[in-house]
Amino acid sequence: MRVPTLRYALLPLFSALALTACHSKDDPSQPGGSTPESAVQSSVELIKSGDFNGLWKHALPPADYATLRTDWATQQKMQPPVTDQDRARFNDTMQQLTGPDAENKLYAELQPKLAMMESKYKDQIPVLISVGEAMMKNAVAQSKSVTAEQKTQVNAALDVLGPWAQQAPWFDAAKAKQTVSIAVDTARKLDLKSADQLRAMNFDTTMTKYAIGYAGLKQLLVNYGLSVDDTLDSIKVTELENSNGHARVKIDYTLLGKPLSSESKLVQVDNRWYSEDMVDNVRQAHQRLSQPASAASAPAVAATSAPFSPVASGTSALAPASAGAGSAPTKD
């Protein structure tokens, strides 16, 4: 389960997803949607439930979904071998998170540090978050894989998330204890026994583990006042254009009480509608992966699986992550 893979592969996915919804309903287990709106709505339902495998299967034409799975297996074989240092680090982390009485032990270590951290960093938090926000916006601006429209959408979401992060009660003892509890519970549900097991997981198992981690992340964010599900539930989709096998929809949604909007493009394949960004990303990633090793040293898997901002490109921008049909959040 590789985080970079998830982040990039789900970026276009989350951007279409976290920002979309529709008026009609299709069966989410079927590839694509009967209309652009229903394609987006089904993606929203799948991302909300954490069914990432179902999300890929729905968001891509069958041939591209098969390519994604094949490329995933190929990329996994290309990863460097697990080292003894990797194993030791993994074992130490998992022992702390899943050992006997882990929750109380971890909180006992954290509790005396909270007051010290608050007195030392409370006044600096707004500045540090502002700097971090500026760095993220700069990284988005420099990215060659994100469209100008998506950059605008991501920046709009960051403008909302920044003030929330500055005001969130990060040093509150009760919330810190709940955070520890969520982290421990999530680690136990992941049931990862070794670094070698982690590396050897196939696509289906990896998607299942992603779902568990995503559920834990959503709980953590709710603990500090940000509900991914509320944002997904607020999504409204309006079709703007539909001709010659291409469609464009407007996605209105609410993030932390602030109304934002985005636009997503969809493409029709065999009479079903799919996220144009998702299809393009998977095909481009396959092309890079198919190049000779000397020319394909770039992270080909980056676009094979993109997970997290719970809202990102085409499905993305919510993701604190990032399946559906389009792009990331933006102010209208």
PDB file of C-alpha atoms in Angstrom, residues 12-284:
ATOM      1  CA  PRO A  12      -8.211  13.253 -10.319  1.00  0.00           C
ATOM      2  CA  LEU A  13     -10.527  10.770  -8.720  1.00  0.00           C
ATOM      3  CA  PHE A  14     -11.119  12.715  -5.552  1.00  0.00           C
ATOM      4  CA  SER A  15     -11.334  15.971  -7.322  1.00  0.00           C
ATOM      5  CA  ALA A  16     -14.260  14.760  -9.384  1.00  0.00           C
ATOM      6  CA  LEU A  17     -15.736  13.095  -6.432  1.00  0.00           C
ATOM      7  CA  ALA A  18     -15.611  15.316  -3.466  1.00  0.00           C
ATOM      8  CA  LEU A  19     -17.048  18.004  -5.535  1.00  0.00           C
ATOM      9  CA  THR A  20     -19.886  16.275  -7.306  1.00  0.00           C
ATOM     10  CA  ALA A  21     -23.402  14.878  -7.130  1.00  0.00           C
ATOM     11  CA  CYS A  22     -26.395  14.393  -9.324  1.00  0.00           C
ATOM     12  CA  HIS A  23     -30.102  14.211  -9.756  1.00  0.00           C
ATOM     13  CA  SER A  24     -30.595  10.713 -11.169  1.00  0.00           C
ATOM     14  CA  LYS A  25     -29.360   7.394  -9.803  1.00  0.00           C
ATOM     15  CA  ASP A  26     -27.595   4.464 -11.412  1.00  0.00           C
ATOM     16  CA  ASP A  27     -26.252   1.222 -10.034  1.00  0.00           C
ATOM     17  CA  PRO A  28     -22.793   2.213  -8.698  1.00  0.00           C
ATOM     18  CA  SER A  29     -21.517  -1.321  -9.305  1.00  0.00           C
ATOM     19  CA  GLN A  30     -21.827  -0.788 -13.069  1.00  0.00           C
ATOM     20  CA  PRO A  31     -19.059   0.894 -15.091  1.00  0.00           C
ATOM     21  CA  GLY A  32     -19.815   4.519 -15.880  1.00  0.00           C
ATOM     22  CA  GLY A  33     -23.164   6.288 -15.732  1.00  0.00           C
ATOM     23  CA  SER A  34     -26.157   6.460 -18.020  1.00  0.00           C
ATOM     24  CA  THR A  35     -25.881  10.263 -17.818  1.00  0.00           C
ATOM     25  CA  PRO A  36     -23.028  12.589 -16.822  1.00  0.00           C
ATOM     26  CA  GLU A  37     -24.868  13.446 -13.601  1.00  0.00           C
ATOM     27  CA  SER A  38     -25.506   9.848 -12.622  1.00  0.00           C
ATOM     28  CA  ALA A  39     -21.866   8.950 -13.285  1.00  0.00           C
ATOM     29  CA  VAL A  40     -20.818  11.595 -10.801  1.00  0.00           C
ATOM     30  CA  GLN A  41     -23.463  10.689  -8.230  1.00  0.00           C
ATOM     31  CA  SER A  42     -22.448   7.043  -8.208  1.00  0.00           C
ATOM     32  CA  SER A  43     -18.833   8.080  -7.690  1.00  0.00           C
ATOM     33  CA  VAL A  44     -19.887  10.209  -4.742  1.00  0.00           C
ATOM     34  CA  GLU A  45     -21.728   7.280  -3.182  1.00  0.00           C
ATOM     35  CA  LEU A  46     -18.722   4.987  -3.639  1.00  0.00           C
ATOM     36  CA  ILE A  47     -16.216   7.439  -2.202  1.00  0.00           C
ATOM     37  CA  LYS A  48     -18.480   8.137   0.761  1.00  0.00           C
ATOM     38  CA  SER A  49     -18.689   4.419   1.509  1.00  0.00           C
ATOM     39  CA  GLY A  50     -14.954   3.978   1.007  1.00  0.00           C
ATOM     40  CA  ASP A  51     -15.382   1.403  -1.767  1.00  0.00           C
ATOM     41  CA  PHE A  52     -12.232   2.322  -3.676  1.00  0.00           C
ATOM     42  CA  ASN A  53     -12.127  -0.786  -5.808  1.00  0.00           C
ATOM     43  CA  GLY A  54     -15.745  -0.204  -6.782  1.00  0.00           C
ATOM     44  CA  LEU A  55     -14.879   3.420  -7.428  1.00  0.00           C
ATOM     45  CA  TRP A  56     -12.148   2.571  -9.936  1.00  0.00           C
ATOM     46  CA  LYS A  57     -14.357  -0.033 -11.572  1.00  0.00           C
ATOM     47  CA  HIS A  58     -17.178   2.491 -11.924  1.00  0.00           C
ATOM     48  CA  ALA A  59     -15.034   5.485 -12.907  1.00  0.00           C
ATOM     49  CA  LEU A  60     -13.132   3.783 -15.737  1.00  0.00           C
ATOM     50  CA  PRO A  61     -14.247   1.975 -18.899  1.00  0.00           C
ATOM     51  CA  PRO A  62     -13.721  -1.796 -18.438  1.00  0.00           C
ATOM     52  CA  ALA A  63     -10.616  -1.889 -20.650  1.00  0.00           C
ATOM     53  CA  ASP A  64      -8.982   0.954 -18.715  1.00  0.00           C
ATOM     54  CA  TYR A  65      -9.885  -0.639 -15.392  1.00  0.00           C
ATOM     55  CA  ALA A  66      -8.169  -3.844 -16.546  1.00  0.00           C
ATOM     56  CA  THR A  67      -5.137  -1.789 -17.575  1.00  0.00           C
ATOM     57  CA  LEU A  68      -5.056  -0.098 -14.183  1.00  0.00           C
ATOM     58  CA  ARG A  69      -4.976  -3.440 -12.369  1.00  0.00           C
ATOM     59  CA  THR A  70      -2.264  -4.837 -14.639  1.00  0.00           C
ATOM     60  CA  ASP A  71      -0.130  -1.712 -14.299  1.00  0.00           C
ATOM     61  CA  TRP A  72      -0.573  -1.804 -10.528  1.00  0.00           C
ATOM     62  CA  ALA A  73       0.876  -5.318 -10.366  1.00  0.00           C
ATOM     63  CA  THR A  74       3.716  -4.332 -12.692  1.00  0.00           C
ATOM     64  CA  GLN A  75       4.572  -1.283 -10.618  1.00  0.00           C
ATOM     65  CA  GLN A  76       4.547  -3.273  -7.385  1.00  0.00           C
ATOM     66  CA  LYS A  77       7.175  -5.626  -8.838  1.00  0.00           C
ATOM     67  CA  MET A  78       9.358  -2.620  -9.641  1.00  0.00           C
ATOM     68  CA  GLN A  79       9.520  -1.403  -6.027  1.00  0.00           C
ATOM     69  CA  PRO A  80      12.845  -1.742  -4.182  1.00  0.00           C
ATOM     70  CA  PRO A  81      13.047  -4.691  -1.774  1.00  0.00           C
ATOM     71  CA  VAL A  82      12.011  -4.280   1.851  1.00  0.00           C
ATOM     72  CA  THR A  83      15.063  -3.648   4.058  1.00  0.00           C
ATOM     73  CA  ASP A  84      15.723  -4.695   7.646  1.00  0.00           C
ATOM     74  CA  GLN A  85      15.432  -1.019   8.569  1.00  0.00           C
ATOM     75  CA  ASP A  86      11.983  -0.894   6.960  1.00  0.00           C
ATOM     76  CA  ARG A  87      10.947  -3.974   8.928  1.00  0.00           C
ATOM     77  CA  ALA A  88      12.223  -2.597  12.229  1.00  0.00           C
ATOM     78  CA  ARG A  89      10.518   0.757  11.715  1.00  0.00           C
ATOM     79  CA  PHE A  90       7.261  -0.907  10.730  1.00  0.00           C
ATOM     80  CA  ASN A  91       7.306  -3.307  13.685  1.00  0.00           C
ATOM     81  CA  ASP A  92       8.043  -0.513  16.163  1.00  0.00           C
ATOM     82  CA  THR A  93       5.216   1.668  14.839  1.00  0.00           C
ATOM     83  CA  MET A  94       2.649  -1.117  14.767  1.00  0.00           C
ATOM     84  CA  GLN A  95       3.616  -2.331  18.229  1.00  0.00           C
ATOM     85  CA  GLN A  96       2.977   1.130  19.638  1.00  0.00           C
ATOM     86  CA  LEU A  97      -0.377   1.375  17.857  1.00  0.00           C
ATOM     87  CA  THR A  98      -1.715  -2.137  18.356  1.00  0.00           C
ATOM     88  CA  GLY A  99       0.024  -3.536  21.451  1.00  0.00           C
ATOM     89  CA  PRO A 100      -1.780  -4.280  24.744  1.00  0.00           C
ATOM     90  CA  ASP A 101      -3.373  -1.152  26.238  1.00  0.00           C
ATOM     91  CA  ALA A 102      -1.925   0.892  23.362  1.00  0.00           C
ATOM     92  CA  GLU A 103      -4.512   3.653  23.661  1.00  0.00           C
ATOM     93  CA  ASN A 104      -3.789   4.418  27.331  1.00  0.00           C
ATOM     94  CA  LYS A 105      -0.037   4.113  26.881  1.00  0.00           C
ATOM     95  CA  LEU A 106       0.061   6.471  23.939  1.00  0.00           C
ATOM     96  CA  TYR A 107      -2.182   9.021  25.603  1.00  0.00           C
ATOM     97  CA  ALA A 108      -0.119   8.825  28.805  1.00  0.00           C
ATOM     98  CA  GLU A 109       2.923   9.789  26.749  1.00  0.00           C
ATOM     99  CA  LEU A 110       1.072  12.536  24.910  1.00  0.00           C
ATOM    100  CA  GLN A 111      -0.881  14.163  27.755  1.00  0.00           C
ATOM    101  CA  PRO A 112       2.040  15.874  29.578  1.00  0.00           C
ATOM    102  CA  LYS A 113       3.261  17.262  26.282  1.00  0.00           C
ATOM    103  CA  LEU A 114      -0.010  18.943  25.315  1.00  0.00           C
ATOM    104  CA  ALA A 115       0.241  21.910  27.706  1.00  0.00           C
ATOM    105  CA  MET A 116       3.886  22.437  26.799  1.00  0.00           C
ATOM    106  CA  MET A 117       3.098  22.272  23.090  1.00  0.00           C
ATOM    107  CA  GLU A 118       0.185  24.676  23.478  1.00  0.00           C
ATOM    108  CA  SER A 119       2.251  27.276  25.335  1.00  0.00           C
ATOM    109  CA  LYS A 120       5.090  26.931  22.868  1.00  0.00           C
ATOM    110  CA  TYR A 121       3.266  26.677  19.576  1.00  0.00           C
ATOM    111  CA  LYS A 122      -0.258  28.076  19.965  1.00  0.00           C
ATOM    112  CA  ASP A 123       0.686  31.564  18.788  1.00  0.00           C
ATOM    113  CA  GLN A 124       2.773  30.125  15.982  1.00  0.00           C
ATOM    114  CA  ILE A 125       0.104  27.805  14.586  1.00  0.00           C
ATOM    115  CA  PRO A 126      -1.660  30.453  12.441  1.00  0.00           C
ATOM    116  CA  VAL A 127       1.655  31.559  10.954  1.00  0.00           C
ATOM    117  CA  LEU A 128       2.876  28.015  10.344  1.00  0.00           C
ATOM    118  CA  ILE A 129      -0.403  27.047   8.688  1.00  0.00           C
ATOM    119  CA  SER A 130      -0.324  30.173   6.521  1.00  0.00           C
ATOM    120  CA  VAL A 131       3.192  29.284   5.418  1.00  0.00           C
ATOM    121  CA  GLY A 132       2.139  25.703   4.740  1.00  0.00           C
ATOM    122  CA  GLU A 133      -0.867  26.909   2.754  1.00  0.00           C
ATOM    123  CA  ALA A 134       1.358  29.181   0.678  1.00  0.00           C
ATOM    124  CA  MET A 135       3.750  26.300   0.000  1.00  0.00           C
ATOM    125  CA  MET A 136       0.878  24.060  -1.084  1.00  0.00           C
ATOM    126  CA  LYS A 137      -0.475  26.725  -3.401  1.00  0.00           C
ATOM    127  CA  ASN A 138       2.983  27.187  -4.890  1.00  0.00           C
ATOM    128  CA  ALA A 139       3.329  23.445  -5.425  1.00  0.00           C
ATOM    129  CA  VAL A 140      -0.065  23.387  -7.144  1.00  0.00           C
ATOM    130  CA  ALA A 141       0.923  26.355  -9.293  1.00  0.00           C
ATOM    131  CA  GLN A 142       4.133  24.605 -10.378  1.00  0.00           C
ATOM    132  CA  SER A 143       2.451  21.272 -11.091  1.00  0.00           C
ATOM    133  CA  LYS A 144       2.358  20.281 -14.754  1.00  0.00           C
ATOM    134  CA  SER A 145      -0.196  17.522 -14.178  1.00  0.00           C
ATOM    135  CA  VAL A 146      -2.931  19.802 -12.815  1.00  0.00           C
ATOM    136  CA  THR A 147      -4.974  21.976 -15.172  1.00  0.00           C
ATOM    137  CA  ALA A 148      -5.404  25.710 -14.693  1.00  0.00           C
ATOM    138  CA  GLU A 149      -9.038  25.155 -13.751  1.00  0.00           C
ATOM    139  CA  GLN A 150      -8.108  22.528 -11.164  1.00  0.00           C
ATOM    140  CA  LYS A 151      -5.468  24.836  -9.704  1.00  0.00           C
ATOM    141  CA  THR A 152      -8.114  27.512  -9.195  1.00  0.00           C
ATOM    142  CA  GLN A 153     -10.400  24.970  -7.556  1.00  0.00           C
ATOM    143  CA  VAL A 154      -7.738  23.629  -5.209  1.00  0.00           C
ATOM    144  CA  ASN A 155      -6.752  27.144  -4.161  1.00  0.00           C
ATOM    145  CA  ALA A 156     -10.376  27.977  -3.377  1.00  0.00           C
ATOM    146  CA  ALA A 157     -10.630  24.925  -1.121  1.00  0.00           C
ATOM    147  CA  LEU A 158      -7.348  25.823   0.589  1.00  0.00           C
ATOM    148  CA  ASP A 159      -8.737  29.307   1.273  1.00  0.00           C
ATOM    149  CA  VAL A 160     -11.500  27.622   3.285  1.00  0.00           C
ATOM    150  CA  LEU A 161      -9.395  24.927   4.930  1.00  0.00           C
ATOM    151  CA  GLY A 162      -6.672  27.342   6.040  1.00  0.00           C
ATOM    152  CA  PRO A 163      -8.802  29.341   8.512  1.00  0.00           C
ATOM    153  CA  TRP A 164     -10.313  26.098   9.839  1.00  0.00           C
ATOM    154  CA  ALA A 165      -6.859  24.649  10.481  1.00  0.00           C
ATOM    155  CA  GLN A 166      -5.745  27.851  12.217  1.00  0.00           C
ATOM    156  CA  GLN A 167      -8.692  27.719  14.631  1.00  0.00           C
ATOM    157  CA  ALA A 168      -8.964  23.962  15.210  1.00  0.00           C
ATOM    158  CA  PRO A 169      -8.431  22.884  18.870  1.00  0.00           C
ATOM    159  CA  TRP A 170      -5.284  20.873  18.177  1.00  0.00           C
ATOM    160  CA  PHE A 171      -4.149  20.982  21.807  1.00  0.00           C
ATOM    161  CA  ASP A 172      -7.466  20.082  23.433  1.00  0.00           C
ATOM    162  CA  ALA A 173      -6.847  17.123  25.776  1.00  0.00           C
ATOM    163  CA  ALA A 174     -10.212  15.441  25.229  1.00  0.00           C
ATOM    164  CA  LYS A 175      -9.879  15.646  21.459  1.00  0.00           C
ATOM    165  CA  ALA A 176      -6.302  14.427  21.645  1.00  0.00           C
ATOM    166  CA  LYS A 177      -7.434  11.382  23.598  1.00  0.00           C
ATOM    167  CA  GLN A 178     -10.154  10.691  21.027  1.00  0.00           C
ATOM    168  CA  THR A 179      -7.598  11.060  18.233  1.00  0.00           C
ATOM    169  CA  VAL A 180      -5.359   8.480  19.869  1.00  0.00           C
ATOM    170  CA  SER A 181      -8.327   6.148  20.230  1.00  0.00           C
ATOM    171  CA  ILE A 182      -9.212   6.520  16.544  1.00  0.00           C
ATOM    172  CA  ALA A 183      -5.606   5.937  15.463  1.00  0.00           C
ATOM    173  CA  VAL A 184      -5.290   2.787  17.566  1.00  0.00           C
ATOM    174  CA  ASP A 185      -8.639   1.429  16.421  1.00  0.00           C
ATOM    175  CA  THR A 186      -7.762   2.083  12.770  1.00  0.00           C
ATOM    176  CA  ALA A 187      -4.344   0.431  13.097  1.00  0.00           C
ATOM    177  CA  ARG A 188      -5.914  -2.664  14.614  1.00  0.00           C
ATOM    178  CA  LYS A 189      -8.525  -2.881  11.872  1.00  0.00           C
ATOM    179  CA  LEU A 190      -5.794  -2.638   9.239  1.00  0.00           C
ATOM    180  CA  ASP A 191      -4.337  -5.826  10.728  1.00  0.00           C
ATOM    181  CA  LEU A 192      -0.927  -5.415   9.115  1.00  0.00           C
ATOM    182  CA  LYS A 193       1.560  -7.958  10.415  1.00  0.00           C
ATOM    183  CA  SER A 194       4.763  -7.010   8.630  1.00  0.00           C
ATOM    184  CA  ALA A 195       6.388  -4.666   6.137  1.00  0.00           C
ATOM    185  CA  ASP A 196       6.704  -7.607   3.758  1.00  0.00           C
ATOM    186  CA  GLN A 197       2.953  -8.237   3.930  1.00  0.00           C
ATOM    187  CA  LEU A 198       2.345  -4.572   3.210  1.00  0.00           C
ATOM    188  CA  ARG A 199       4.556  -4.687   0.130  1.00  0.00           C
ATOM    189  CA  ALA A 200       3.061  -7.945  -1.163  1.00  0.00           C
ATOM    190  CA  MET A 201      -0.597  -6.855  -1.066  1.00  0.00           C
ATOM    191  CA  ASN A 202      -2.480  -7.127  -4.342  1.00  0.00           C
ATOM    192  CA  PHE A 203      -4.761  -4.465  -5.780  1.00  0.00           C
ATOM    193  CA  ASP A 204      -7.968  -5.698  -4.144  1.00  0.00           C
ATOM    194  CA  THR A 205      -6.402  -6.032  -0.697  1.00  0.00           C
ATOM    195  CA  THR A 206      -4.778  -2.623  -1.008  1.00  0.00           C
ATOM    196  CA  MET A 207      -8.085  -0.973  -1.865  1.00  0.00           C
ATOM    197  CA  THR A 208      -9.649  -2.633   1.185  1.00  0.00           C
ATOM    198  CA  LYS A 209      -6.870  -1.283   3.415  1.00  0.00           C
ATOM    199  CA  TYR A 210      -7.282   2.172   1.875  1.00  0.00           C
ATOM    200  CA  ALA A 211     -10.957   2.062   2.834  1.00  0.00           C
ATOM    201  CA  ILE A 212     -10.078   1.338   6.467  1.00  0.00           C
ATOM    202  CA  GLY A 213      -7.536   4.140   6.569  1.00  0.00           C
ATOM    203  CA  TYR A 214      -9.965   6.527   4.890  1.00  0.00           C
ATOM    204  CA  ALA A 215     -12.675   5.753   7.454  1.00  0.00           C
ATOM    205  CA  GLY A 216     -10.218   6.502  10.247  1.00  0.00           C
ATOM    206  CA  LEU A 217      -9.149   9.738   8.605  1.00  0.00           C
ATOM    207  CA  LYS A 218     -12.760  10.892   8.309  1.00  0.00           C
ATOM    208  CA  GLN A 219     -13.260  10.219  12.025  1.00  0.00           C
ATOM    209  CA  LEU A 220     -10.151  12.234  12.885  1.00  0.00           C
ATOM    210  CA  LEU A 221     -11.337  15.189  10.838  1.00  0.00           C
ATOM    211  CA  VAL A 222     -14.811  15.100  12.393  1.00  0.00           C
ATOM    212  CA  ASN A 223     -13.119  15.158  15.780  1.00  0.00           C
ATOM    213  CA  TYR A 224     -11.704  18.559  14.849  1.00  0.00           C
ATOM    214  CA  GLY A 225     -14.777  19.946  13.132  1.00  0.00           C
ATOM    215  CA  LEU A 226     -14.443  18.927   9.486  1.00  0.00           C
ATOM    216  CA  SER A 227     -16.964  16.432   8.100  1.00  0.00           C
ATOM    217  CA  VAL A 228     -16.114  14.927   4.726  1.00  0.00           C
ATOM    218  CA  ASP A 229     -19.538  13.291   4.545  1.00  0.00           C
ATOM    219  CA  ASP A 230     -21.317  16.608   5.095  1.00  0.00           C
ATOM    220  CA  THR A 231     -19.420  18.060   2.163  1.00  0.00           C
ATOM    221  CA  LEU A 232     -20.235  15.063  -0.037  1.00  0.00           C
ATOM    222  CA  ASP A 233     -23.883  15.231   0.975  1.00  0.00           C
ATOM    223  CA  SER A 234     -24.047  18.906   0.004  1.00  0.00           C
ATOM    224  CA  ILE A 235     -23.035  18.297  -3.605  1.00  0.00           C
ATOM    225  CA  LYS A 236     -25.347  19.469  -6.385  1.00  0.00           C
ATOM    226  CA  VAL A 237     -24.589  18.826 -10.043  1.00  0.00           C
ATOM    227  CA  THR A 238     -25.864  20.774 -13.019  1.00  0.00           C
ATOM    228  CA  GLU A 239     -25.171  19.817 -16.610  1.00  0.00           C
ATOM    229  CA  LEU A 240     -23.704  22.711 -18.596  1.00  0.00           C
ATOM    230  CA  GLU A 241     -22.872  21.094 -21.934  1.00  0.00           C
ATOM    231  CA  ASN A 242     -23.448  17.738 -23.601  1.00  0.00           C
ATOM    232  CA  SER A 243     -22.572  17.109 -27.238  1.00  0.00           C
ATOM    233  CA  ASN A 244     -20.528  14.743 -29.417  1.00  0.00           C
ATOM    234  CA  GLY A 245     -19.670  12.386 -26.579  1.00  0.00           C
ATOM    235  CA  HIS A 246     -18.327  15.068 -24.248  1.00  0.00           C
ATOM    236  CA  ALA A 247     -20.076  16.763 -21.332  1.00  0.00           C
ATOM    237  CA  ARG A 248     -19.324  19.429 -18.760  1.00  0.00           C
ATOM    238  CA  VAL A 249     -21.058  19.737 -15.415  1.00  0.00           C
ATOM    239  CA  LYS A 250     -21.029  22.337 -12.688  1.00  0.00           C
ATOM    240  CA  ILE A 251     -20.594  21.036  -9.152  1.00  0.00           C
ATOM    241  CA  ASP A 252     -21.840  23.144  -6.259  1.00  0.00           C
ATOM    242  CA  TYR A 253     -20.984  22.057  -2.718  1.00  0.00           C
ATOM    243  CA  THR A 254     -20.442  23.380   0.770  1.00  0.00           C
ATOM    244  CA  LEU A 255     -17.131  23.067   2.608  1.00  0.00           C
ATOM    245  CA  LEU A 256     -17.159  24.089   6.268  1.00  0.00           C
ATOM    246  CA  GLY A 257     -20.232  26.218   5.616  1.00  0.00           C
ATOM    247  CA  LYS A 258     -18.697  27.988   2.626  1.00  0.00           C
ATOM    248  CA  PRO A 259     -20.326  27.556  -0.789  1.00  0.00           C
ATOM    249  CA  LEU A 260     -17.855  26.539  -3.476  1.00  0.00           C
ATOM    250  CA  SER A 261     -18.190  25.258  -7.006  1.00  0.00           C
ATOM    251  CA  SER A 262     -16.251  23.343  -9.596  1.00  0.00           C
ATOM    252  CA  GLU A 263     -16.613  22.059 -13.123  1.00  0.00           C
ATOM    253  CA  SER A 264     -15.949  18.531 -14.349  1.00  0.00           C
ATOM    254  CA  LYS A 265     -15.575  17.086 -17.815  1.00  0.00           C
ATOM    255  CA  LEU A 266     -16.938  13.687 -18.796  1.00  0.00           C
ATOM    256  CA  VAL A 267     -16.447  11.524 -21.841  1.00  0.00           C
ATOM    257  CA  GLN A 268     -18.807   8.946 -23.324  1.00  0.00           C
ATOM    258  CA  VAL A 269     -17.414   5.477 -24.062  1.00  0.00           C
ATOM    259  CA  ASP A 270     -19.741   2.752 -25.365  1.00  0.00           C
ATOM    260  CA  ASN A 271     -22.799   4.790 -24.321  1.00  0.00           C
ATOM    261  CA  ARG A 272     -21.585   5.187 -20.722  1.00  0.00           C
ATOM    262  CA  TRP A 273     -20.178   8.336 -19.121  1.00  0.00           C
ATOM    263  CA  TYR A 274     -16.785   8.492 -17.373  1.00  0.00           C
ATOM    264  CA  SER A 275     -14.497  11.089 -15.847  1.00  0.00           C
ATOM    265  CA  GLU A 276     -12.348  12.452 -18.645  1.00  0.00           C
ATOM    266  CA  ASP A 277      -9.538  13.270 -16.206  1.00  0.00           C
ATOM    267  CA  MET A 278      -9.531   9.756 -14.744  1.00  0.00           C
ATOM    268  CA  VAL A 279      -9.453   8.067 -18.126  1.00  0.00           C
ATOM    269  CA  ASP A 280      -6.670  10.352 -19.366  1.00  0.00           C
ATOM    270  CA  ASN A 281      -4.599   9.841 -16.218  1.00  0.00           C
ATOM    271  CA  VAL A 282      -4.743   6.056 -16.373  1.00  0.00           C
ATOM    272  CA  ARG A 283      -3.897   6.008 -20.072  1.00  0.00           C
ATOM    273  CA  GLN A 284      -1.009   8.421 -19.663  1.00  0.00           C
TER     274      GLN A 284
END
